[in-house]
Amino acid sequence: MYQEAVMAVSTGAASGVLSYLLQGQADALRTRISAIFRRGGNPQEETAVLQVLNEHATALARHEINERTVTDAWTELFAAFLKAHPDARADIEELKAMAPTKTVNIGSQHNHGSGPFIGSDHYGDININTRDGR
């Protein structure tokens, strides 16, 4: 595989890894990473990569590492693995294609009338009476 292609695939997959980690989906990613590196037939390599994944997930959550460092590290890991196992390209490319994207739904709700309108429109005051008098 050409060096340019290896780097393009590796960089794309690394950005997918970062996307998973930033959205708190390390568990879903762990399964995919494990399957990819298991193809290499080296359990120690798979264990080491999963350890890196755990460290990066923790460090990102604690703001102890920046996004560029994570992307660079995974680009190198994927590039090295692709050079040794070019048949894993499709699986690695899938990490970018299937990376989660965060969506935000912004809506508007208008309420007319009196009484509770759950999920519907209501204009005016809403009084909620609880049993403990709060």
mmCIF file of N, CA and C in Angstrom:
data_model
loop_
_atom_site.group_PDB
_atom_site.id
_atom_site.type_symbol
_atom_site.label_atom_id
_atom_site.label_comp_id
_atom_site.label_asym_id
_atom_site.label_seq_id
_atom_site.Cartn_x
_atom_site.Cartn_y
_atom_site.Cartn_z
ATOM 1 N N MET A 1 0.862 -1.171 0.000
ATOM 2 C CA MET A 1 0.000 0.000 0.000
ATOM 3 C C MET A 1 0.904 1.228 0.000
ATOM 4 N N TYR A 2 0.563 2.199 -0.794
ATOM 5 C CA TYR A 2 1.366 3.410 -0.873
ATOM 6 C C TYR A 2 1.315 4.176 0.435
ATOM 7 N N GLN A 3 2.419 4.853 0.740
ATOM 8 C CA GLN A 3 2.528 5.623 1.980
ATOM 9 C C GLN A 3 1.422 6.677 2.097
ATOM 10 N N GLU A 4 1.099 7.343 1.000
ATOM 11 C CA GLU A 4 0.050 8.374 1.024
ATOM 12 C C GLU A 4 -1.300 7.775 1.377
ATOM 13 N N ALA A 5 -1.587 6.610 0.809
ATOM 14 C CA ALA A 5 -2.867 5.948 1.090
ATOM 15 C C ALA A 5 -2.926 5.487 2.543
ATOM 16 N N VAL A 6 -1.822 4.961 3.036
ATOM 17 C CA VAL A 6 -1.758 4.528 4.435
ATOM 18 C C VAL A 6 -2.025 5.701 5.362
ATOM 19 N N MET A 7 -1.397 6.822 5.077
ATOM 20 C CA MET A 7 -1.570 8.001 5.936
ATOM 21 C C MET A 7 -2.988 8.558 5.832
ATOM 22 N N ALA A 8 -3.565 8.539 4.646
ATOM 23 C CA ALA A 8 -4.929 9.048 4.478
ATOM 24 C C ALA A 8 -5.925 8.190 5.256
ATOM 25 N N VAL A 9 -5.798 6.875 5.127
ATOM 26 C CA VAL A 9 -6.683 5.963 5.858
ATOM 27 C C VAL A 9 -6.455 6.093 7.360
ATOM 28 N N SER A 10 -5.204 6.145 7.766
ATOM 29 C CA SER A 10 -4.868 6.225 9.183
ATOM 30 C C SER A 10 -5.367 7.514 9.823
ATOM 31 N N THR A 11 -5.186 8.616 9.111
ATOM 32 C CA THR A 11 -5.628 9.912 9.633
ATOM 33 C C THR A 11 -7.150 9.956 9.750
ATOM 34 N N GLY A 12 -7.832 9.430 8.751
ATOM 35 C CA GLY A 12 -9.299 9.390 8.799
ATOM 36 C C GLY A 12 -9.801 8.544 9.954
ATOM 37 N N ALA A 13 -9.195 7.382 10.134
ATOM 38 C CA ALA A 13 -9.599 6.502 11.232
ATOM 39 C C ALA A 13 -9.286 7.138 12.579
ATOM 40 N N ALA A 14 -8.150 7.826 12.667
ATOM 41 C CA ALA A 14 -7.776 8.493 13.916
ATOM 42 C C ALA A 14 -8.783 9.577 14.275
ATOM 43 N N SER A 15 -9.284 10.293 13.278
ATOM 44 C CA SER A 15 -10.304 11.303 13.568
ATOM 45 C C SER A 15 -11.601 10.644 14.016
ATOM 46 N N GLY A 16 -11.876 9.452 13.501
ATOM 47 C CA GLY A 16 -13.039 8.687 13.960
ATOM 48 C C GLY A 16 -12.893 8.268 15.410
ATOM 49 N N VAL A 17 -11.697 7.833 15.782
ATOM 50 C CA VAL A 17 -11.421 7.461 17.178
ATOM 51 C C VAL A 17 -11.652 8.673 18.078
ATOM 52 N N LEU A 18 -11.123 9.807 17.675
ATOM 53 C CA LEU A 18 -11.293 11.024 18.466
ATOM 54 C C LEU A 18 -12.771 11.366 18.618
ATOM 55 N N SER A 19 -13.536 11.229 17.555
ATOM 56 C CA SER A 19 -14.963 11.525 17.606
ATOM 57 C C SER A 19 -15.677 10.628 18.613
ATOM 58 N N TYR A 20 -15.371 9.343 18.576
ATOM 59 C CA TYR A 20 -15.960 8.418 19.555
ATOM 60 C C TYR A 20 -15.597 8.845 20.983
ATOM 61 N N LEU A 21 -14.337 9.135 21.208
ATOM 62 C CA LEU A 21 -13.884 9.477 22.559
ATOM 63 C C LEU A 21 -14.494 10.778 23.054
ATOM 64 N N LEU A 22 -14.592 11.774 22.194
ATOM 65 C CA LEU A 22 -15.152 13.057 22.607
ATOM 66 C C LEU A 22 -16.633 12.962 22.944
ATOM 67 N N GLN A 23 -17.284 11.967 22.392
ATOM 68 C CA GLN A 23 -18.708 11.799 22.669
ATOM 69 C C GLN A 23 -18.972 10.741 23.733
ATOM 70 N N GLY A 24 -17.913 10.327 24.415
ATOM 71 C CA GLY A 24 -18.073 9.384 25.519
ATOM 72 C C GLY A 24 -18.476 7.984 25.093
ATOM 73 N N GLN A 25 -18.091 7.582 23.907
ATOM 74 C CA GLN A 25 -18.469 6.265 23.394
ATOM 75 C C GLN A 25 -17.267 5.328 23.309
ATOM 76 N N ALA A 26 -16.441 5.371 24.336
ATOM 77 C CA ALA A 26 -15.239 4.539 24.344
ATOM 78 C C ALA A 26 -15.575 3.056 24.347
ATOM 79 N N ASP A 27 -16.671 2.666 24.988
ATOM 80 C CA ASP A 27 -17.028 1.245 25.024
ATOM 81 C C ASP A 27 -17.365 0.713 23.638
ATOM 82 N N ALA A 28 -18.132 1.471 22.877
ATOM 83 C CA ALA A 28 -18.454 1.053 21.510
ATOM 84 C C ALA A 28 -17.188 0.994 20.658
ATOM 85 N N LEU A 29 -16.320 1.946 20.860
ATOM 86 C CA LEU A 29 -15.062 1.992 20.115
ATOM 87 C C LEU A 29 -14.148 0.840 20.504
ATOM 88 N N ARG A 30 -14.110 0.505 21.775
ATOM 89 C CA ARG A 30 -13.240 -0.571 22.269
ATOM 90 C C ARG A 30 -13.515 -1.875 21.522
ATOM 91 N N THR A 31 -14.770 -2.171 21.300
ATOM 92 C CA THR A 31 -15.146 -3.396 20.592
ATOM 93 C C THR A 31 -14.614 -3.381 19.166
ATOM 94 N N ARG A 32 -14.742 -2.244 18.501
ATOM 95 C CA ARG A 32 -14.290 -2.138 17.112
ATOM 96 C C ARG A 32 -12.770 -2.203 17.012
ATOM 97 N N ILE A 33 -12.096 -1.485 17.912
ATOM 98 C CA ILE A 33 -10.625 -1.484 17.907
ATOM 99 C C ILE A 33 -10.100 -2.891 18.192
ATOM 100 N N SER A 34 -10.715 -3.555 19.150
ATOM 101 C CA SER A 34 -10.298 -4.909 19.499
ATOM 102 C C SER A 34 -10.418 -5.841 18.295
ATOM 103 N N ALA A 35 -11.531 -5.749 17.578
ATOM 104 C CA ALA A 35 -11.734 -6.610 16.405
ATOM 105 C C ALA A 35 -10.687 -6.339 15.326
ATOM 106 N N ILE A 36 -10.355 -5.071 15.126
ATOM 107 C CA ILE A 36 -9.358 -4.724 14.109
ATOM 108 C C ILE A 36 -7.992 -5.293 14.477
ATOM 109 N N PHE A 37 -7.545 -5.019 15.688
ATOM 110 C CA PHE A 37 -6.197 -5.423 16.069
ATOM 111 C C PHE A 37 -6.096 -6.917 16.379
ATOM 112 N N ARG A 38 -7.201 -7.566 16.601
ATOM 113 C CA ARG A 38 -7.204 -9.020 16.785
ATOM 114 C C ARG A 38 -6.829 -9.710 15.473
ATOM 115 N N ARG A 39 -7.126 -9.036 14.357
ATOM 116 C CA ARG A 39 -6.796 -9.593 13.043
ATOM 117 C C ARG A 39 -5.295 -9.817 12.889
ATOM 118 N N GLY A 40 -4.510 -9.037 13.601
ATOM 119 C CA GLY A 40 -3.062 -9.165 13.515
ATOM 120 C C GLY A 40 -2.531 -10.436 14.143
ATOM 121 N N GLY A 41 -3.358 -11.095 14.943
ATOM 122 C CA GLY A 41 -2.946 -12.352 15.556
ATOM 123 C C GLY A 41 -1.974 -12.194 16.708
ATOM 124 N N ASN A 42 -1.815 -10.982 17.218
ATOM 125 C CA ASN A 42 -0.888 -10.727 18.314
ATOM 126 C C ASN A 42 -1.679 -10.183 19.511
ATOM 127 N N PRO A 43 -1.993 -11.044 20.480
ATOM 128 C CA PRO A 43 -2.793 -10.599 21.624
ATOM 129 C C PRO A 43 -2.137 -9.473 22.427
ATOM 130 N N GLN A 44 -0.813 -9.461 22.469
ATOM 131 C CA GLN A 44 -0.118 -8.397 23.199
ATOM 132 C C GLN A 44 -0.333 -7.046 22.523
ATOM 133 N N GLU A 45 -0.317 -7.041 21.200
ATOM 134 C CA GLU A 45 -0.548 -5.803 20.458
ATOM 135 C C GLU A 45 -1.974 -5.297 20.692
ATOM 136 N N GLU A 46 -2.931 -6.208 20.660
ATOM 137 C CA GLU A 46 -4.324 -5.840 20.920
ATOM 138 C C GLU A 46 -4.477 -5.266 22.325
ATOM 139 N N THR A 47 -3.868 -5.908 23.303
ATOM 140 C CA THR A 47 -3.931 -5.431 24.690
ATOM 141 C C THR A 47 -3.293 -4.052 24.820
ATOM 142 N N ALA A 48 -2.161 -3.855 24.178
ATOM 143 C CA ALA A 48 -1.468 -2.562 24.249
ATOM 144 C C ALA A 48 -2.304 -1.446 23.626
ATOM 145 N N VAL A 49 -2.932 -1.726 22.507
ATOM 146 C CA VAL A 49 -3.754 -0.716 21.837
ATOM 147 C C VAL A 49 -4.982 -0.382 22.689
ATOM 148 N N LEU A 50 -5.582 -1.383 23.303
ATOM 149 C CA LEU A 50 -6.735 -1.127 24.175
ATOM 150 C C LEU A 50 -6.326 -0.316 25.402
ATOM 151 N N GLN A 51 -5.107 -0.535 25.875
ATOM 152 C CA GLN A 51 -4.600 0.262 26.997
ATOM 153 C C GLN A 51 -4.441 1.733 26.579
ATOM 154 N N VAL A 52 -3.923 1.947 25.375
ATOM 155 C CA VAL A 52 -3.797 3.316 24.854
ATOM 156 C C VAL A 52 -5.180 3.956 24.753
ATOM 157 N N LEU A 53 -6.147 3.193 24.269
ATOM 158 C CA LEU A 53 -7.511 3.704 24.155
ATOM 159 C C LEU A 53 -8.054 4.133 25.524
ATOM 160 N N ASN A 54 -7.872 3.292 26.524
ATOM 161 C CA ASN A 54 -8.329 3.621 27.879
ATOM 162 C C ASN A 54 -7.637 4.868 28.417
ATOM 163 N N GLU A 55 -6.338 4.943 28.199
ATOM 164 C CA GLU A 55 -5.587 6.111 28.673
ATOM 165 C C GLU A 55 -6.053 7.390 27.991
ATOM 166 N N HIS A 56 -6.282 7.320 26.686
ATOM 167 C CA HIS A 56 -6.728 8.509 25.957
ATOM 168 C C HIS A 56 -8.143 8.915 26.382
ATOM 169 N N ALA A 57 -9.014 7.949 26.570
ATOM 170 C CA ALA A 57 -10.386 8.271 27.003
ATOM 171 C C ALA A 57 -10.361 8.970 28.353
ATOM 172 N N THR A 58 -9.572 8.467 29.274
ATOM 173 C CA THR A 58 -9.467 9.059 30.608
ATOM 174 C C THR A 58 -8.825 10.443 30.537
ATOM 175 N N ALA A 59 -7.736 10.549 29.802
ATOM 176 C CA ALA A 59 -7.023 11.826 29.705
ATOM 177 C C ALA A 59 -7.884 12.906 29.042
ATOM 178 N N LEU A 60 -8.643 12.541 28.017
ATOM 179 C CA LEU A 60 -9.527 13.522 27.378
ATOM 180 C C LEU A 60 -10.624 13.974 28.339
ATOM 181 N N ALA A 61 -11.185 13.031 29.077
ATOM 182 C CA ALA A 61 -12.248 13.378 30.033
ATOM 183 C C ALA A 61 -11.732 14.319 31.116
ATOM 184 N N ARG A 62 -10.476 14.171 31.480
ATOM 185 C CA ARG A 62 -9.870 15.018 32.522
ATOM 186 C C ARG A 62 -9.176 16.252 31.948
ATOM 187 N N HIS A 63 -9.239 16.420 30.645
ATOM 188 C CA HIS A 63 -8.585 17.536 29.949
ATOM 189 C C HIS A 63 -7.072 17.545 30.190
ATOM 190 N N GLU A 64 -6.488 16.353 30.226
ATOM 191 C CA GLU A 64 -5.047 16.207 30.439
ATOM 192 C C GLU A 64 -4.292 16.003 29.122
ATOM 193 N N ILE A 65 -5.017 15.903 28.042
ATOM 194 C CA ILE A 65 -4.417 15.652 26.740
ATOM 195 C C ILE A 65 -5.240 16.427 25.708
ATOM 196 N N ASN A 66 -4.587 16.856 24.635
ATOM 197 C CA ASN A 66 -5.357 17.593 23.633
ATOM 198 C C ASN A 66 -5.735 16.672 22.471
ATOM 199 N N GLU A 67 -6.666 17.157 21.672
ATOM 200 C CA GLU A 67 -7.203 16.364 20.570
ATOM 201 C C GLU A 67 -6.137 16.023 19.538
ATOM 202 N N ARG A 68 -5.234 16.942 19.295
ATOM 203 C CA ARG A 68 -4.179 16.719 18.300
ATOM 204 C C ARG A 68 -3.272 15.564 18.715
ATOM 205 N N THR A 69 -2.948 15.490 19.986
ATOM 206 C CA THR A 69 -2.092 14.407 20.486
ATOM 207 C C THR A 69 -2.760 13.056 20.279
ATOM 208 N N VAL A 70 -4.057 12.993 20.558
ATOM 209 C CA VAL A 70 -4.806 11.745 20.375
ATOM 210 C C VAL A 70 -4.825 11.360 18.898
ATOM 211 N N THR A 71 -5.134 12.311 18.046
ATOM 212 C CA THR A 71 -5.196 12.032 16.609
ATOM 213 C C THR A 71 -3.845 11.583 16.073
ATOM 214 N N ASP A 72 -2.785 12.256 16.479
ATOM 215 C CA ASP A 72 -1.439 11.875 16.019
ATOM 216 C C ASP A 72 -1.066 10.463 16.473
ATOM 217 N N ALA A 73 -1.373 10.143 17.729
ATOM 218 C CA ALA A 73 -1.030 8.819 18.265
ATOM 219 C C ALA A 73 -1.783 7.714 17.512
ATOM 220 N N TRP A 74 -3.073 7.921 17.263
ATOM 221 C CA TRP A 74 -3.848 6.902 16.559
ATOM 222 C C TRP A 74 -3.484 6.827 15.086
ATOM 223 N N THR A 75 -3.090 7.930 14.498
ATOM 224 C CA THR A 75 -2.621 7.890 13.114
ATOM 225 C C THR A 75 -1.394 6.985 13.019
ATOM 226 N N GLU A 76 -0.480 7.134 13.947
ATOM 227 C CA GLU A 76 0.726 6.293 13.955
ATOM 228 C C GLU A 76 0.393 4.827 14.209
ATOM 229 N N LEU A 77 -0.517 4.564 15.158
ATOM 230 C CA LEU A 77 -0.896 3.180 15.456
ATOM 231 C C LEU A 77 -1.531 2.515 14.231
ATOM 232 N N PHE A 78 -2.462 3.211 13.595
ATOM 233 C CA PHE A 78 -3.120 2.640 12.422
ATOM 234 C C PHE A 78 -2.160 2.492 11.246
ATOM 235 N N ALA A 79 -1.278 3.453 11.045
ATOM 236 C CA ALA A 79 -0.325 3.373 9.934
ATOM 237 C C ALA A 79 0.592 2.159 10.100
ATOM 238 N N ALA A 80 1.094 1.963 11.296
ATOM 239 C CA ALA A 80 1.969 0.811 11.554
ATOM 240 C C ALA A 80 1.207 -0.501 11.341
ATOM 241 N N PHE A 81 -0.023 -0.545 11.808
ATOM 242 C CA PHE A 81 -0.817 -1.766 11.661
ATOM 243 C C PHE A 81 -1.147 -2.024 10.192
ATOM 244 N N LEU A 82 -1.481 -0.972 9.446
ATOM 245 C CA LEU A 82 -1.792 -1.137 8.025
ATOM 246 C C LEU A 82 -0.595 -1.604 7.213
ATOM 247 N N LYS A 83 0.575 -1.132 7.574
ATOM 248 C CA LYS A 83 1.779 -1.575 6.855
ATOM 249 C C LYS A 83 2.007 -3.067 7.049
ATOM 250 N N ALA A 84 1.728 -3.555 8.261
ATOM 251 C CA ALA A 84 1.910 -4.979 8.547
ATOM 252 C C ALA A 84 0.719 -5.820 8.075
ATOM 253 N N HIS A 85 -0.473 -5.205 8.023
ATOM 254 C CA HIS A 85 -1.700 -5.940 7.695
ATOM 255 C C HIS A 85 -2.560 -5.127 6.727
ATOM 256 N N PRO A 86 -2.144 -5.015 5.469
ATOM 257 C CA PRO A 86 -2.898 -4.200 4.505
ATOM 258 C C PRO A 86 -4.331 -4.688 4.293
ATOM 259 N N ASP A 87 -4.604 -5.955 4.607
ATOM 260 C CA ASP A 87 -5.950 -6.486 4.446
ATOM 261 C C ASP A 87 -6.943 -5.896 5.458
ATOM 262 N N ALA A 88 -6.455 -5.174 6.443
ATOM 263 C CA ALA A 88 -7.318 -4.558 7.462
ATOM 264 C C ALA A 88 -7.807 -3.175 7.041
ATOM 265 N N ARG A 89 -7.455 -2.761 5.846
ATOM 266 C CA ARG A 89 -7.780 -1.394 5.408
ATOM 267 C C ARG A 89 -9.275 -1.082 5.500
ATOM 268 N N ALA A 90 -10.115 -1.952 4.994
ATOM 269 C CA ALA A 90 -11.562 -1.688 4.980
ATOM 270 C C ALA A 90 -12.104 -1.509 6.397
ATOM 271 N N ASP A 91 -11.640 -2.342 7.314
ATOM 272 C CA ASP A 91 -12.101 -2.235 8.709
ATOM 273 C C ASP A 91 -11.654 -0.921 9.340
ATOM 274 N N ILE A 92 -10.443 -0.526 9.038
ATOM 275 C CA ILE A 92 -9.915 0.715 9.607
ATOM 276 C C ILE A 92 -10.619 1.919 8.981
ATOM 277 N N GLU A 93 -10.850 1.871 7.679
ATOM 278 C CA GLU A 93 -11.565 2.967 7.016
ATOM 279 C C GLU A 93 -12.973 3.140 7.581
ATOM 280 N N GLU A 94 -13.572 2.042 8.009
ATOM 281 C CA GLU A 94 -14.920 2.087 8.573
ATOM 282 C C GLU A 94 -14.997 2.950 9.827
ATOM 283 N N LEU A 95 -13.895 3.068 10.551
ATOM 284 C CA LEU A 95 -13.909 3.882 11.773
ATOM 285 C C LEU A 95 -14.251 5.337 11.459
ATOM 286 N N LYS A 96 -13.796 5.830 10.337
ATOM 287 C CA LYS A 96 -14.132 7.208 9.963
ATOM 288 C C LYS A 96 -15.554 7.274 9.426
ATOM 289 N N ALA A 97 -15.900 6.318 8.594
ATOM 290 C CA ALA A 97 -17.222 6.318 7.984
ATOM 291 C C ALA A 97 -18.325 6.149 9.016
ATOM 292 N N MET A 98 -18.065 5.404 10.058
ATOM 293 C CA MET A 98 -19.088 5.113 11.057
ATOM 294 C C MET A 98 -18.923 5.925 12.341
ATOM 295 N N ALA A 99 -18.055 6.911 12.321
ATOM 296 C CA ALA A 99 -17.838 7.731 13.513
ATOM 297 C C ALA A 99 -19.129 8.437 13.898
ATOM 298 N N PRO A 100 -19.423 8.463 15.186
ATOM 299 C CA PRO A 100 -20.663 9.110 15.610
ATOM 300 C C PRO A 100 -20.593 10.617 15.401
ATOM 301 N N THR A 101 -21.714 11.177 15.082
ATOM 302 C CA THR A 101 -21.798 12.624 14.980
ATOM 303 C C THR A 101 -22.821 13.088 15.995
ATOM 304 N N LYS A 102 -22.504 14.146 16.638
ATOM 305 C CA LYS A 102 -23.389 14.667 17.666
ATOM 306 C C LYS A 102 -24.419 15.567 16.997
ATOM 307 N N THR A 103 -25.674 15.316 17.299
ATOM 308 C CA THR A 103 -26.721 16.144 16.747
ATOM 309 C C THR A 103 -27.477 16.824 17.879
ATOM 310 N N VAL A 104 -27.948 17.985 17.589
ATOM 311 C CA VAL A 104 -28.739 18.737 18.539
ATOM 312 C C VAL A 104 -30.038 19.110 17.853
ATOM 313 N N ASN A 105 -31.131 18.756 18.468
ATOM 314 C CA ASN A 105 -32.434 19.131 17.931
ATOM 315 C C ASN A 105 -32.906 20.386 18.647
ATOM 316 N N ILE A 106 -33.160 21.400 17.878
ATOM 317 C CA ILE A 106 -33.657 22.652 18.435
ATOM 318 C C ILE A 106 -35.087 22.804 17.945
ATOM 319 N N GLY A 107 -35.983 22.921 18.871
ATOM 320 C CA GLY A 107 -37.385 23.029 18.497
ATOM 321 C C GLY A 107 -38.051 24.157 19.242
ATOM 322 N N SER A 108 -39.301 24.303 18.969
ATOM 323 C CA SER A 108 -40.085 25.340 19.600
ATOM 324 C C SER A 108 -41.402 24.724 20.030
ATOM 325 N N GLN A 109 -41.870 25.113 21.186
ATOM 326 C CA GLN A 109 -43.130 24.609 21.672
ATOM 327 C C GLN A 109 -43.999 25.789 22.074
ATOM 328 N N HIS A 110 -45.237 25.804 21.615
ATOM 329 C CA HIS A 110 -46.182 26.866 21.960
ATOM 330 C C HIS A 110 -47.377 26.230 22.648
ATOM 331 N N ASN A 111 -47.730 26.749 23.797
ATOM 332 C CA ASN A 111 -48.833 26.210 24.576
ATOM 333 C C ASN A 111 -49.951 27.242 24.665
ATOM 334 N N HIS A 112 -51.198 26.838 24.375
ATOM 335 C CA HIS A 112 -52.375 27.707 24.443
ATOM 336 C C HIS A 112 -53.407 27.040 25.339
ATOM 337 N N GLY A 113 -54.161 27.810 26.085
ATOM 338 C CA GLY A 113 -55.242 27.258 26.883
ATOM 339 C C GLY A 113 -54.856 27.121 28.331
ATOM 340 N N SER A 114 -55.584 26.313 29.049
ATOM 341 C CA SER A 114 -55.301 26.112 30.468
ATOM 342 C C SER A 114 -55.084 24.631 30.731
ATOM 343 N N GLY A 115 -54.427 24.356 31.811
ATOM 344 C CA GLY A 115 -54.151 22.971 32.179
ATOM 345 C C GLY A 115 -52.829 22.500 31.635
ATOM 346 N N PRO A 116 -52.420 21.337 32.074
ATOM 347 C CA PRO A 116 -51.122 20.822 31.620
ATOM 348 C C PRO A 116 -51.205 20.299 30.187
ATOM 349 N N PHE A 117 -50.230 20.657 29.407
ATOM 350 C CA PHE A 117 -50.119 20.191 28.039
ATOM 351 C C PHE A 117 -48.726 19.588 27.892
ATOM 352 N N ILE A 118 -48.604 18.332 28.141
ATOM 353 C CA ILE A 118 -47.307 17.687 28.054
ATOM 354 C C ILE A 118 -47.039 17.362 26.588
ATOM 355 N N GLY A 119 -45.991 17.963 26.098
ATOM 356 C CA GLY A 119 -45.632 17.743 24.710
ATOM 357 C C GLY A 119 -46.510 18.507 23.738
ATOM 358 N N SER A 120 -47.370 19.348 24.257
ATOM 359 C CA SER A 120 -48.236 20.144 23.394
ATOM 360 C C SER A 120 -48.076 21.607 23.748
ATOM 361 N N ASP A 121 -48.914 22.453 23.194
ATOM 362 C CA ASP A 121 -48.807 23.886 23.407
ATOM 363 C C ASP A 121 -49.583 24.339 24.641
ATOM 364 N N HIS A 122 -49.070 25.349 25.321
ATOM 365 C CA HIS A 122 -49.726 25.943 26.488
ATOM 366 C C HIS A 122 -49.193 27.350 26.682
ATOM 367 N N TYR A 123 -50.108 28.318 26.786
ATOM 368 C CA TYR A 123 -49.706 29.684 27.123
ATOM 369 C C TYR A 123 -50.280 29.997 28.483
ATOM 370 N N GLY A 124 -49.497 30.586 29.342
ATOM 371 C CA GLY A 124 -49.962 30.959 30.671
ATOM 372 C C GLY A 124 -49.175 30.244 31.735
ATOM 373 N N ASP A 125 -49.654 30.371 32.963
ATOM 374 C CA ASP A 125 -48.956 29.777 34.096
ATOM 375 C C ASP A 125 -49.215 28.275 34.172
ATOM 376 N N ILE A 126 -48.241 27.598 34.667
ATOM 377 C CA ILE A 126 -48.390 26.179 34.963
ATOM 378 C C ILE A 126 -48.065 26.017 36.437
ATOM 379 N N ASN A 127 -49.009 25.498 37.186
ATOM 380 C CA ASN A 127 -48.806 25.237 38.607
ATOM 381 C C ASN A 127 -48.691 23.739 38.805
ATOM 382 N N ILE A 128 -47.628 23.351 39.432
ATOM 383 C CA ILE A 128 -47.404 21.947 39.706
ATOM 384 C C ILE A 128 -47.478 21.769 41.211
ATOM 385 N N ASN A 129 -48.428 20.994 41.649
ATOM 386 C CA ASN A 129 -48.599 20.735 43.076
ATOM 387 C C ASN A 129 -48.024 19.374 43.391
ATOM 388 N N THR A 130 -47.102 19.346 44.305
ATOM 389 C CA THR A 130 -46.532 18.069 44.712
ATOM 390 C C THR A 130 -47.126 17.669 46.041
ATOM 391 N N ARG A 131 -47.032 16.437 46.387
ATOM 392 C CA ARG A 131 -47.620 15.923 47.611
ATOM 393 C C ARG A 131 -46.894 16.412 48.871
ATOM 394 N N ASP A 132 -45.615 16.705 48.757
ATOM 395 C CA ASP A 132 -44.883 17.118 49.943
ATOM 396 C C ASP A 132 -44.840 18.641 50.127
ATOM 397 N N GLY A 133 -45.597 19.373 49.332
ATOM 398 C CA GLY A 133 -45.751 20.800 49.526
ATOM 399 C C GLY A 133 -44.586 21.668 49.078
ATOM 400 N N ARG A 134 -43.704 21.159 48.298
ATOM 401 C CA ARG A 134 -42.587 21.976 47.830
ATOM 402 C C ARG A 134 -43.002 22.978 46.838
#
